[in-house]
Coordinates of C-alpha atoms and ligand atoms in Angstrom, one line a residue:
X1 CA 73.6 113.4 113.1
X2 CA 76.9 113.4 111.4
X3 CA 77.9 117.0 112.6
X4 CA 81.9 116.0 112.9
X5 CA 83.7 116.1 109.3
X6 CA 84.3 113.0 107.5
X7 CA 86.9 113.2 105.3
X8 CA 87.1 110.0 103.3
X9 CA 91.0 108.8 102.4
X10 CA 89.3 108.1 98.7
X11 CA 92.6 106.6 96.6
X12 CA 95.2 107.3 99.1
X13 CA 96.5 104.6 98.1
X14 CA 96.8 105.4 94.4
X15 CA 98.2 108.5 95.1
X16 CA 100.8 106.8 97.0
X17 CA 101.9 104.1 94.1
X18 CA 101.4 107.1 91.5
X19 CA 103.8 108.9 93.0
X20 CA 106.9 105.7 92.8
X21 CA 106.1 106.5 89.0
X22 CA 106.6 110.3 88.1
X23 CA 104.5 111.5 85.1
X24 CA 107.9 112.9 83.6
X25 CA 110.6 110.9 83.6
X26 CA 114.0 112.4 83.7
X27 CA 116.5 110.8 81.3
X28 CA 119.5 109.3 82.5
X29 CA 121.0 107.3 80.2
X30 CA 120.6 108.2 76.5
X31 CA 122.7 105.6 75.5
X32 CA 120.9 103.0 76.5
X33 CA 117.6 102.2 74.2
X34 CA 115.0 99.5 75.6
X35 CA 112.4 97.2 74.3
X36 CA 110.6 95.0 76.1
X37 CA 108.9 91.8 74.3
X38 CA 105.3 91.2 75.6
X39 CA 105.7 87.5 74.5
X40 CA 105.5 85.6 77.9
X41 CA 106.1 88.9 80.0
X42 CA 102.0 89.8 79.2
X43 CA 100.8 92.9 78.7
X44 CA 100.4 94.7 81.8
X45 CA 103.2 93.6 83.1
X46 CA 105.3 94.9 80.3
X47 CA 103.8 98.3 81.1
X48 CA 104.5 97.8 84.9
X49 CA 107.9 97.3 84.1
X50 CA 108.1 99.8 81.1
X51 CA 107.0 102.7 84.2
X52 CA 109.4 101.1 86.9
X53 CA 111.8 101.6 84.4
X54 CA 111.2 105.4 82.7
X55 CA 110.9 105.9 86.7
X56 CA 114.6 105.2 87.3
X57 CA 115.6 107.0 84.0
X58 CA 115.8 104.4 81.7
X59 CA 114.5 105.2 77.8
X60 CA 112.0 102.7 76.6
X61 CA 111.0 102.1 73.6
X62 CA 107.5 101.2 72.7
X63 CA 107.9 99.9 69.3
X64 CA 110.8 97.4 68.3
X65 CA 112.9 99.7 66.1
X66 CA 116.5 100.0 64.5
X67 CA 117.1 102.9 67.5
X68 CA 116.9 100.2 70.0
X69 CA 120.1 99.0 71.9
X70 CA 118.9 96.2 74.1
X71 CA 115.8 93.7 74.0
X72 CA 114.5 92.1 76.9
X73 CA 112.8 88.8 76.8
X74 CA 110.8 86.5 79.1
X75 CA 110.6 84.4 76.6
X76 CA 113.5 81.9 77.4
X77 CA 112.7 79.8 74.4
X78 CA 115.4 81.0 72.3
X79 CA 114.9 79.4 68.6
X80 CA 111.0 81.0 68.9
X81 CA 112.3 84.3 70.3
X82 CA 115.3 84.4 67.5
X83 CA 113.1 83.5 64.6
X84 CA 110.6 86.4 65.7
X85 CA 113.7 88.6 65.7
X86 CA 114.3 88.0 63.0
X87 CA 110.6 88.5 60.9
X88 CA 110.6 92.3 62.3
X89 CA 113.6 92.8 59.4
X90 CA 115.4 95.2 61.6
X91 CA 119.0 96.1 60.3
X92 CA 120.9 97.0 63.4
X93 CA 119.8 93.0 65.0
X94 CA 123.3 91.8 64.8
X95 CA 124.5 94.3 67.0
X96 CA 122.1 95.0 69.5
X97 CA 122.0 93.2 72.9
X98 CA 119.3 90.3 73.2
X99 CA 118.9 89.9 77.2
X100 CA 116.9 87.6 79.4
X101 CA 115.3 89.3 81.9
X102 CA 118.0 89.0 84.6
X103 CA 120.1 92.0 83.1
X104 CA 116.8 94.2 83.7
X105 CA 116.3 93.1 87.1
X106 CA 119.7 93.9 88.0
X107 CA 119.8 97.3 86.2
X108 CA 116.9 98.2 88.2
X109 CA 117.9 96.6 91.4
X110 CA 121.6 98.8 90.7
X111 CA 119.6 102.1 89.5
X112 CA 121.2 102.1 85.9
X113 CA 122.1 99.8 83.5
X114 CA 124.6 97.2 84.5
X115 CA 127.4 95.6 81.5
X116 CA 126.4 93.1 79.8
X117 CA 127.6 89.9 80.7
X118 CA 127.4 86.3 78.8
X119 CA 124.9 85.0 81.6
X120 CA 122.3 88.1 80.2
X121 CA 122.8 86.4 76.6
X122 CA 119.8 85.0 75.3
X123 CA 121.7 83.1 72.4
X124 CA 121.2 81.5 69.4
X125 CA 121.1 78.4 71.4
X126 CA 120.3 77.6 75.0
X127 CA 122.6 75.6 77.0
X128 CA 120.7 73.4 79.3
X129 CA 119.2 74.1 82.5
X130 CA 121.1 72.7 85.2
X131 CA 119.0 70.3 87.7
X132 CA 118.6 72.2 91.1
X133 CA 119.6 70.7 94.4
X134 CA 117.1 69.2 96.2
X135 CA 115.7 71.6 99.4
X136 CA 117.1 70.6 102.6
X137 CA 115.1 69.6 105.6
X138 CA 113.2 73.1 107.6
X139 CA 113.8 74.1 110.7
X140 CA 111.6 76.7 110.8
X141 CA 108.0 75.1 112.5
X142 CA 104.9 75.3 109.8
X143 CA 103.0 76.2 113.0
X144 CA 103.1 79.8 114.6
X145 CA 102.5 78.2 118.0
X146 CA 106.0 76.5 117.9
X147 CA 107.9 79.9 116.6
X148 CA 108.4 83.2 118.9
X149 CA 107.4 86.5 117.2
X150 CA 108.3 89.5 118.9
X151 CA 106.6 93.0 117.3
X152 CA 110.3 93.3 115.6
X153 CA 109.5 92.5 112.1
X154 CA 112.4 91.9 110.1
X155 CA 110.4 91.5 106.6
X156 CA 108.0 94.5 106.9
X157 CA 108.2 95.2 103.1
X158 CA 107.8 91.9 102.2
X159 CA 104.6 91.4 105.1
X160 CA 102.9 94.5 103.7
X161 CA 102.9 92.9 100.2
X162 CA 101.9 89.6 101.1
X163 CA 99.2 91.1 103.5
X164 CA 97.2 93.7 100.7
X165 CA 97.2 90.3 99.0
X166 CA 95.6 88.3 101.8
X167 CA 93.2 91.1 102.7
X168 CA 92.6 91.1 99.0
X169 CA 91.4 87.5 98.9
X170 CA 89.9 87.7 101.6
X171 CA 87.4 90.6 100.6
X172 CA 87.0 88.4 97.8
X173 CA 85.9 85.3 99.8
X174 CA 88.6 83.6 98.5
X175 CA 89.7 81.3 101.8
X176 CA 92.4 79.6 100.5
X177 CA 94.9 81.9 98.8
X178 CA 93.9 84.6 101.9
X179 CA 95.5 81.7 104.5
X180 CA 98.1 80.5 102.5
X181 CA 98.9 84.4 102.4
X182 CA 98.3 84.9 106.1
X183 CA 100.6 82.3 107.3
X184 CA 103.4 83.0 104.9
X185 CA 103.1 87.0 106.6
X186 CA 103.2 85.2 109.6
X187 CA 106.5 82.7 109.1
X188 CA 108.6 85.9 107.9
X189 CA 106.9 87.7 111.0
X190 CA 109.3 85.5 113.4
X191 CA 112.4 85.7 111.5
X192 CA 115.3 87.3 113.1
X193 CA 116.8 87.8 109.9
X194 CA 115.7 90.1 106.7
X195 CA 114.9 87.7 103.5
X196 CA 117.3 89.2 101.2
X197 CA 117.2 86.3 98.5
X198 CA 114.7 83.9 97.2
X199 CA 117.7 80.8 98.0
X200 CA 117.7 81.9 101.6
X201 CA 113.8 81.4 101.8
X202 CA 113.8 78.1 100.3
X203 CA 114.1 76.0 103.2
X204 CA 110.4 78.2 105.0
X205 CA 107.3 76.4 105.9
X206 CA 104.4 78.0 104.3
X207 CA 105.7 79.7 101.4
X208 CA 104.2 78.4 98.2
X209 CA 104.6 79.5 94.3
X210 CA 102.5 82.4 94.2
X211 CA 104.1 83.9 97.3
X212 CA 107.6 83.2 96.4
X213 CA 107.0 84.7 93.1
X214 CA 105.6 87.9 94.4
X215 CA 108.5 87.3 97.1
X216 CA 110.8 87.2 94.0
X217 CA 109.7 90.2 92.1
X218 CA 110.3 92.2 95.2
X219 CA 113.6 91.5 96.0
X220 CA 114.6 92.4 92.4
X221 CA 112.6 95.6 91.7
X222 CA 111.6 96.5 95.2
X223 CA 107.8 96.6 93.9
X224 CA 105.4 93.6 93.0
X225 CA 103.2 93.6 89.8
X226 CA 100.2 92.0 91.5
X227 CA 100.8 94.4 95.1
X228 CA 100.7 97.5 92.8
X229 CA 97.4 96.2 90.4
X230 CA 96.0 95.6 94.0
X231 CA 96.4 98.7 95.2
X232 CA 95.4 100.9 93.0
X233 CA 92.4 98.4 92.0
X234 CA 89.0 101.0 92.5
X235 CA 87.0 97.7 94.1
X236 CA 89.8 97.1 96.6
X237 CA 90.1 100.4 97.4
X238 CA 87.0 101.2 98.1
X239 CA 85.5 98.2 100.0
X240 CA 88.9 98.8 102.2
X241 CA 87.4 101.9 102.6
X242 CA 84.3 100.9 103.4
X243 CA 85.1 98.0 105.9
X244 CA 87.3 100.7 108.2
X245 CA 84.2 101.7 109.4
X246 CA 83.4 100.1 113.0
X247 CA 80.3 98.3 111.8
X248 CA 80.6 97.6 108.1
X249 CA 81.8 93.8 107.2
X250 CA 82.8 92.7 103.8
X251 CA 79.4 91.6 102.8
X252 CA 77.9 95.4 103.7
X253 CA 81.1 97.2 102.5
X254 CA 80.2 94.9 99.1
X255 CA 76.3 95.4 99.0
X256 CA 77.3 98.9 98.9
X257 CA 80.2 98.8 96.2
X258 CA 77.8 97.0 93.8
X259 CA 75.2 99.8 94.0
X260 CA 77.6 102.2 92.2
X261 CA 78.8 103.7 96.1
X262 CA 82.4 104.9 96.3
X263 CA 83.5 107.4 99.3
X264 CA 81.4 108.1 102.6
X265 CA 79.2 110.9 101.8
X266 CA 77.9 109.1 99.0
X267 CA 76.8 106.3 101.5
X268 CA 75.8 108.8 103.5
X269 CA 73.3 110.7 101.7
X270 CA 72.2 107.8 99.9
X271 CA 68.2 107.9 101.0
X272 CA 67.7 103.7 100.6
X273 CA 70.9 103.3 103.2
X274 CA 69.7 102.4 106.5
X275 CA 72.8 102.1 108.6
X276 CA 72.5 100.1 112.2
X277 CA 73.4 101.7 115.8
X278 CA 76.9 100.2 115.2
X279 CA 77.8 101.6 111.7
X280 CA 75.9 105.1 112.9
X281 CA 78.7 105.5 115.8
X282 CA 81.3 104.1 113.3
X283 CA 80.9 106.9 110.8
X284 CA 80.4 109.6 113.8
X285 CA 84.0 108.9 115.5
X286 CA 85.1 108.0 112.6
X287 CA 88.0 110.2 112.4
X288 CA 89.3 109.1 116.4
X289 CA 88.7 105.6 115.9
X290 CA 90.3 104.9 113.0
X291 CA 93.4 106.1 114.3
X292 CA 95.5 104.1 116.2
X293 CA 95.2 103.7 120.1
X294 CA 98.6 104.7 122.1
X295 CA 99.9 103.0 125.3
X296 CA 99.9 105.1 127.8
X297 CA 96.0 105.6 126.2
X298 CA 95.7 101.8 127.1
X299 CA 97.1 102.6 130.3
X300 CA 94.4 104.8 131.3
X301 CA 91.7 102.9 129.8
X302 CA 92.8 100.3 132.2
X303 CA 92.5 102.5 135.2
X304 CA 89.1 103.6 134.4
X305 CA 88.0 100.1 133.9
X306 CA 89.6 98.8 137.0
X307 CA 88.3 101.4 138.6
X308 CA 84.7 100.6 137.8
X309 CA 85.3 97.0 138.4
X310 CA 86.1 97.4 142.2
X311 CA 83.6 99.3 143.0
X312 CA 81.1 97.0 141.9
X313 CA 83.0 93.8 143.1
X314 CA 86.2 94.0 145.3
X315 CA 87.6 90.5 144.1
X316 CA 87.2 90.9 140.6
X317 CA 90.1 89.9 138.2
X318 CA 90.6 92.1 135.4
X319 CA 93.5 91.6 132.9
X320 CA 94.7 93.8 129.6
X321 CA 94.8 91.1 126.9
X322 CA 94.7 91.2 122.8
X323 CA 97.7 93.0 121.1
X324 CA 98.8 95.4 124.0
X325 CA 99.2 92.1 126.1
X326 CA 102.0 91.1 123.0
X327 CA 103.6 94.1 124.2
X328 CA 101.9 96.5 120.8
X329 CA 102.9 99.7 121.0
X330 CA 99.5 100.6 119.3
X331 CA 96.3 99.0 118.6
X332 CA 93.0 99.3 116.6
X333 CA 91.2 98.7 120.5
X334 CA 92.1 97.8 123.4
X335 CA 90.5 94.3 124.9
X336 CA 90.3 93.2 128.8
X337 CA 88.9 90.3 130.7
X338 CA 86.8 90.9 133.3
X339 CA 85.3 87.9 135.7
X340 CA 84.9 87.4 139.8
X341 CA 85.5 84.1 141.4
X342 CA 81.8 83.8 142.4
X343 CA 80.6 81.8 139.9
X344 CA 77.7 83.0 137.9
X345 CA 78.9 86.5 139.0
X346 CA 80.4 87.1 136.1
X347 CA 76.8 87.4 133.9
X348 CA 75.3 90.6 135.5
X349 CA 79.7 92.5 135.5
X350 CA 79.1 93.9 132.1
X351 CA 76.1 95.5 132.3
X352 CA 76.9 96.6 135.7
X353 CA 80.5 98.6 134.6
X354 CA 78.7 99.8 131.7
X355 CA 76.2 101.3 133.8
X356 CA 78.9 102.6 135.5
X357 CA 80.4 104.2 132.8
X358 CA 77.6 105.6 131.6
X359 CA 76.9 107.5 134.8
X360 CA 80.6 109.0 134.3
X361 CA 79.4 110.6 131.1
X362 CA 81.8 108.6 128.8
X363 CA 79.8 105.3 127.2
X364 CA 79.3 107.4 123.6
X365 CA 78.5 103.6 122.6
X366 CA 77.6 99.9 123.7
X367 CA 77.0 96.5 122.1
X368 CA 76.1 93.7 124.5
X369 CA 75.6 90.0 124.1
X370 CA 74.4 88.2 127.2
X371 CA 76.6 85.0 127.3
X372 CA 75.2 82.0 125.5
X373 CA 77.9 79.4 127.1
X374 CA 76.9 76.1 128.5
X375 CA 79.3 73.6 129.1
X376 CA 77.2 70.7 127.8
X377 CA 77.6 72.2 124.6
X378 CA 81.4 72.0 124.1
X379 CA 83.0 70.6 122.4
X380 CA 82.6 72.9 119.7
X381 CA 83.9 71.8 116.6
X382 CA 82.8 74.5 114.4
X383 CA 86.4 75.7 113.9
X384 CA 86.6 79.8 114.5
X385 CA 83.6 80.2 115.4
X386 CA 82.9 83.1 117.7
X387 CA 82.9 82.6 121.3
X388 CA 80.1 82.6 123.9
X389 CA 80.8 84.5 126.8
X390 CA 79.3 87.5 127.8
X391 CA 80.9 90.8 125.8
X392 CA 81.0 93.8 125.0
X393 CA 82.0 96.4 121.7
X394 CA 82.2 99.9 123.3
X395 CA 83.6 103.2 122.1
X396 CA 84.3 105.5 125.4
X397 CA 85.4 108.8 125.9
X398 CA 88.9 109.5 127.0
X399 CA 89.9 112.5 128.4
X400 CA 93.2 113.9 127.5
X401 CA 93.9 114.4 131.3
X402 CA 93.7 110.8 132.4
X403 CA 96.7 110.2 129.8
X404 CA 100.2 110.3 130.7
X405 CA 102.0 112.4 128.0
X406 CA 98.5 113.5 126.9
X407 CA 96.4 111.7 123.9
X408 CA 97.5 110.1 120.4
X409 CA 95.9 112.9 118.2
X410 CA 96.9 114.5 115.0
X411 CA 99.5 116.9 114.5
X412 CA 97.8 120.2 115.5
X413 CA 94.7 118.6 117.1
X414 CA 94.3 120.3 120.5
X415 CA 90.6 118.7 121.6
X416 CA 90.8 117.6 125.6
X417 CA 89.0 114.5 124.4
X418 CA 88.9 111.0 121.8
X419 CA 86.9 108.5 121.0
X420 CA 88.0 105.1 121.4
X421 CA 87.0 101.0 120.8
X422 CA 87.4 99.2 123.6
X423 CA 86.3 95.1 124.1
X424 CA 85.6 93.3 127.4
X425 CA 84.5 90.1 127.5
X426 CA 83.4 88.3 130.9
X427 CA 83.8 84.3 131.0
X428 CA 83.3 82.7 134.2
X429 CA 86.7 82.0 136.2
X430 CA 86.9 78.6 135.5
X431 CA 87.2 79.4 132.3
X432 CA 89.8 82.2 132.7
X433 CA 92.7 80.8 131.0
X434 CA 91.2 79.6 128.1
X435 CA 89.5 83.0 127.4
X436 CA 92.9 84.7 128.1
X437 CA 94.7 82.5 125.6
X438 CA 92.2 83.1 122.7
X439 CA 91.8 87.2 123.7
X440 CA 95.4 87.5 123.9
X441 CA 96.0 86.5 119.8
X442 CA 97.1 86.9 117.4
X443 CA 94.5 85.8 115.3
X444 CA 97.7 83.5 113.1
X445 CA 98.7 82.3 116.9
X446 CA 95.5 81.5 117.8
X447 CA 94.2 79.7 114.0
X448 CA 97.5 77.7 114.7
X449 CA 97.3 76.8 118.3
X450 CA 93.7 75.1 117.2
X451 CA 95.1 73.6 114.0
X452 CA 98.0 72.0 116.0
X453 CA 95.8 70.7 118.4
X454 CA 93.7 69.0 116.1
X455 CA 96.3 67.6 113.9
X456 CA 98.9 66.9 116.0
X457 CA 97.0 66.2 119.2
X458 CA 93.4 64.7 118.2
X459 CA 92.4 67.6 120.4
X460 CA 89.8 70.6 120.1
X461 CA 91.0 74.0 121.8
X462 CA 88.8 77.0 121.4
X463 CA 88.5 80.2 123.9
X464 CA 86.3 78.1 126.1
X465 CA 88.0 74.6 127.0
X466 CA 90.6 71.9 125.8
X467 CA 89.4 68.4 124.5
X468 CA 91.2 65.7 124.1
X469 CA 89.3 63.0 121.8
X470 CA 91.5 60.2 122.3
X471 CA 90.8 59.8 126.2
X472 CA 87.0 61.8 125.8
X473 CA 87.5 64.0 128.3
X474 CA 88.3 67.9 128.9
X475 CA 90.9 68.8 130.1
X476 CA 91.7 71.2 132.9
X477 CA 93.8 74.2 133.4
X478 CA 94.4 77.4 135.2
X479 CA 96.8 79.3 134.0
X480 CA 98.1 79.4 130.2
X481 CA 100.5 77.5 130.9
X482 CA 98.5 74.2 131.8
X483 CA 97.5 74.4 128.3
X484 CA 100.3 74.9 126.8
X485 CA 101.6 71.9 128.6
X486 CA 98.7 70.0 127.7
X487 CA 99.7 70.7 124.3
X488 CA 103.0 69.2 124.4
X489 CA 104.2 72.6 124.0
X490 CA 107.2 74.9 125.1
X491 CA 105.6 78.0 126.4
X492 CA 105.4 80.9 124.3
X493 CA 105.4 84.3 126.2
X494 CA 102.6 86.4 125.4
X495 CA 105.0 88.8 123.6
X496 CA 105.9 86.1 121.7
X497 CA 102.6 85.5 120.3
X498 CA 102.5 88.2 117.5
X499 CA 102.4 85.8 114.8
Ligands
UTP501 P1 91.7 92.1 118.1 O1 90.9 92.1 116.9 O2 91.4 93.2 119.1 O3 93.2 92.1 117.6 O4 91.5 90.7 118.8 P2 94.5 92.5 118.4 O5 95.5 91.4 118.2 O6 94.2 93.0 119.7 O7 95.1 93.7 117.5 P3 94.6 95.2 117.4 O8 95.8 96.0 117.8 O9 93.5 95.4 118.3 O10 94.3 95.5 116.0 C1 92.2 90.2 119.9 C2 92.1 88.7 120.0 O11 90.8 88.4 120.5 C3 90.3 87.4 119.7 C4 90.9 87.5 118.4 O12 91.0 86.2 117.8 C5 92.3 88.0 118.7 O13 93.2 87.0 118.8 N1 88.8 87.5 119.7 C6 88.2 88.7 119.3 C7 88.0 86.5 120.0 O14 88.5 85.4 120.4 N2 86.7 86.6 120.0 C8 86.1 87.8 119.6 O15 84.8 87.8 119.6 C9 86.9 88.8 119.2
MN502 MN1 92.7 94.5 120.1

């Protein structure tokens, strides 16, 4: 059944943060001994920092010895620091250089070690902290449906930590810290500017301790401690693996994990595996869909689609929504409404186009849910909660030919054909803009639009209607903007939406 070649992308990601920290360091600077105290700095992050370091030349020393030039301490309590100084009886003491942590981060920020200046001093005795200034008032909204994001993204390296994190918690269940990561990714998403310093982000909604301390060790040594253990952390790694497959949720990729499974072909020829329809067409296209969808493959997509559409109802409305409506230039899909202003019309589209579809020879897979929407059920308040119009998960065959400037393949791939995931979803077209709001995303924008509208609003918004709760009633709109309006909000464009 699984005749194409799987090739799992086992610890690519190791690989990758392996290679930031050669195996054999080159010295540069012979003159210049380290020691690093694990007092307050912890273990593994003294060896993080003892690699980052070899890694940009830098000799350090394992053991505290009399061949050592310059100590580097956490620990900013300087009488405990001194007096355990001190106990290790070392002769050359008086003259070496006792630093806080600062001169480290700014050798390695500079690429070699920078003079010592009386602000590195850890001393004898401390002078007192000085009080900081209080944080002035933010500008920047706490919610991503009052902030334009564009797919410019000024704060990439900071957004790719932040996000292994979230993604992280997330596979762990852990709600909290995966939000509070996801909507700190999403305020640095809309900033036209680059974060360069931790006083710059200080007046941002959304940013707590933990993410302004990652933020922190970033900006100094261009890596993060926790990002790194993440990465190269075999459970993340492999249920990230696992949950790439179309088909496989954290809860399978998990099941799987704990039974002692690792890469693909060990899932695969595990005998007590029983994989479902879904996860079966995952793991046979895995290779095409997996890789992102182009454009101009949208494009065509589209025509097929619209193509179908209009042969089976002239009046249909069909409209490209999710991220290539935010104006991506890829995507892991591509998602489209479809509906017809006959009402109840809508129900029998799907099946119809994929009928259609499958007649053409290129429906290599189909998932359909018959839509379970009744208006006497709304409002829903289950927040996030799927939605119940008629859908469906396909994968479809795209011929090279129908693409303009030909398909998104790999380098040296030459078939005349891919595999690709493609959503529709049919509501009925009185219910048009709402489903077009919540298809169109992002999934922050959309989390946010709902979490304004019940906090600021005493309203419920999901892909289905608006409620208002103060006057008890729904209420009605057309177009996006109606809602938005509704709201109490400007308009966001939808390529202004990739929160
Ligand atoms: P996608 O997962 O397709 O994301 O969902 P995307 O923004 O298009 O990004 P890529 O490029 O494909 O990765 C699109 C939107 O549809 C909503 C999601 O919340 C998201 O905002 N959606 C998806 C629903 O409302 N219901 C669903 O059942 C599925
Ligand atoms: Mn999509």
């Amino acid at each position: 059944m699984f005749s194409s070649p799987i090739i799992p992308p086992v610890r690519k990601r190791s690989k990758a943060a392996e290679a930031c920290v050669p195996r054999h360091e080159e010295v540069k600077f012979e003159d210049v001994r380290l020691y690093l105290v694990e007092r307050k700095m912890g273990r593994s992050r003294r060896s993080f920092l003892t690699q980052l370091a070899r890694s940009k030349g830098f000799v350090v020393e394992d053991v505290l010895s009399d061949v050592v030039t310059h100590v580097v301490s956490e620990d900013l309590h300087a009488p405990s620091l001194w007096k355990w100084l001190k106990e290790c009886e070392l002769k050359n003491l008086p003259s070496m250089h006792v630093l806080h942590i600062s001169w480290f981060t700014d050798s390695m920020r500079e690429g070699r070690p920078v003079a010592v200046e009386s602000r590195h001093l850890i001393k004898e005795t401390l002078p007192e902290a000085s009080a900081t200034p209080p944080p002035p008032k933010a500008t920047v909204s706490q919610y991503a449906c009052q902030r334009r994001t564009t797919t410019e993204n000024n704060n990439k390296t900071l957004t790719d930590a932040f996000e292994v994190l979230a993604d992280s918690y997330e596979l762990n269940e852990m709600e909290g810290p995966c939000l509070a990561f996801r909507r700190a990714v999403s305020v640095l998403k809309s900033l036209p500017w680059a974060v360069k310093s931790l006083e710059t982000a200080q007046d941002l909604p959304c940013l707590g301790e933990h993410s302004k301390a990652v933020m922190k060790e970033i900006l100094q040594y261009g890596h993060s401690f926790e990002v790194e253990k993440t990465l190269s952390d075999e459970r993340y790694q492999t249920l990230k693996l696992f949950t790439s497959v179309f088909g496989v949720g954290p809860k399978t990729a998990d099941k799987w994990y704990r039974r002692g499974l690792r890469s693909f072909s060990e899932v695969l020829t595990d005998s007590s595996i029983q994989l479902n329809r879904m996860q079966q067409s995952g793991f046979l296209h895995y290779g095409d869909i997996s890789r992102a969808v182009s454009k101009a493959e949208a494009r065509a997509l589209r025509s097929i689609i619209d193509e179908a559409v209009h042969v089976i109802t002239p009046d249909a409305v069909l409209a490209l929504t999710g991220g290539f409506r935010r104006g991506k230039e890829f995507g892991h899909d591509v998602d489209f409404i479809v509906t017809t202003p006959e009402p109840g019309e809508e129900e029998t589209l799907l099946p119809k186009i994929m009928n259609r579809l499958t007649k053409q020879g290129i429906l290599l897979f189909s998932d359909y849910q018959t839509s379970t929407f009744e208006m006497s059920k709304l409002p829903c308040h289950r927040f996030e909660a799927m939605d119940h119009f008629a859908k469906c998960f396909l994968i479809l065959r795209l011929e090279a030919s129908k693409v303009e400037g030909g398909l998104h393949l790999a380098e040296g791939d030459s078939r005349g054909w891919r595999a690709v995931r493609v959503d529709l979803v049919s509501p009925p077209m009185e219910r048009y803009a709402f489903a077009l709001l919540g298809w169109t995303g992002s999934r922050q924008f959309e989390r946010d639009l709902r979490r304004f509208a019940r906090m600021e609003r005493r309203m419920l918004l999901d892909n289905h209607a608006l409620y208002d709760k103060t006057k008890k009633e729904f209420l009605a709109a057309t177009t996006e903007k109606d809602i938005f309006a509704h709201l109490g909000l400007e308009y966001i464009e939808p390529w202004q939406r990739n929160a």
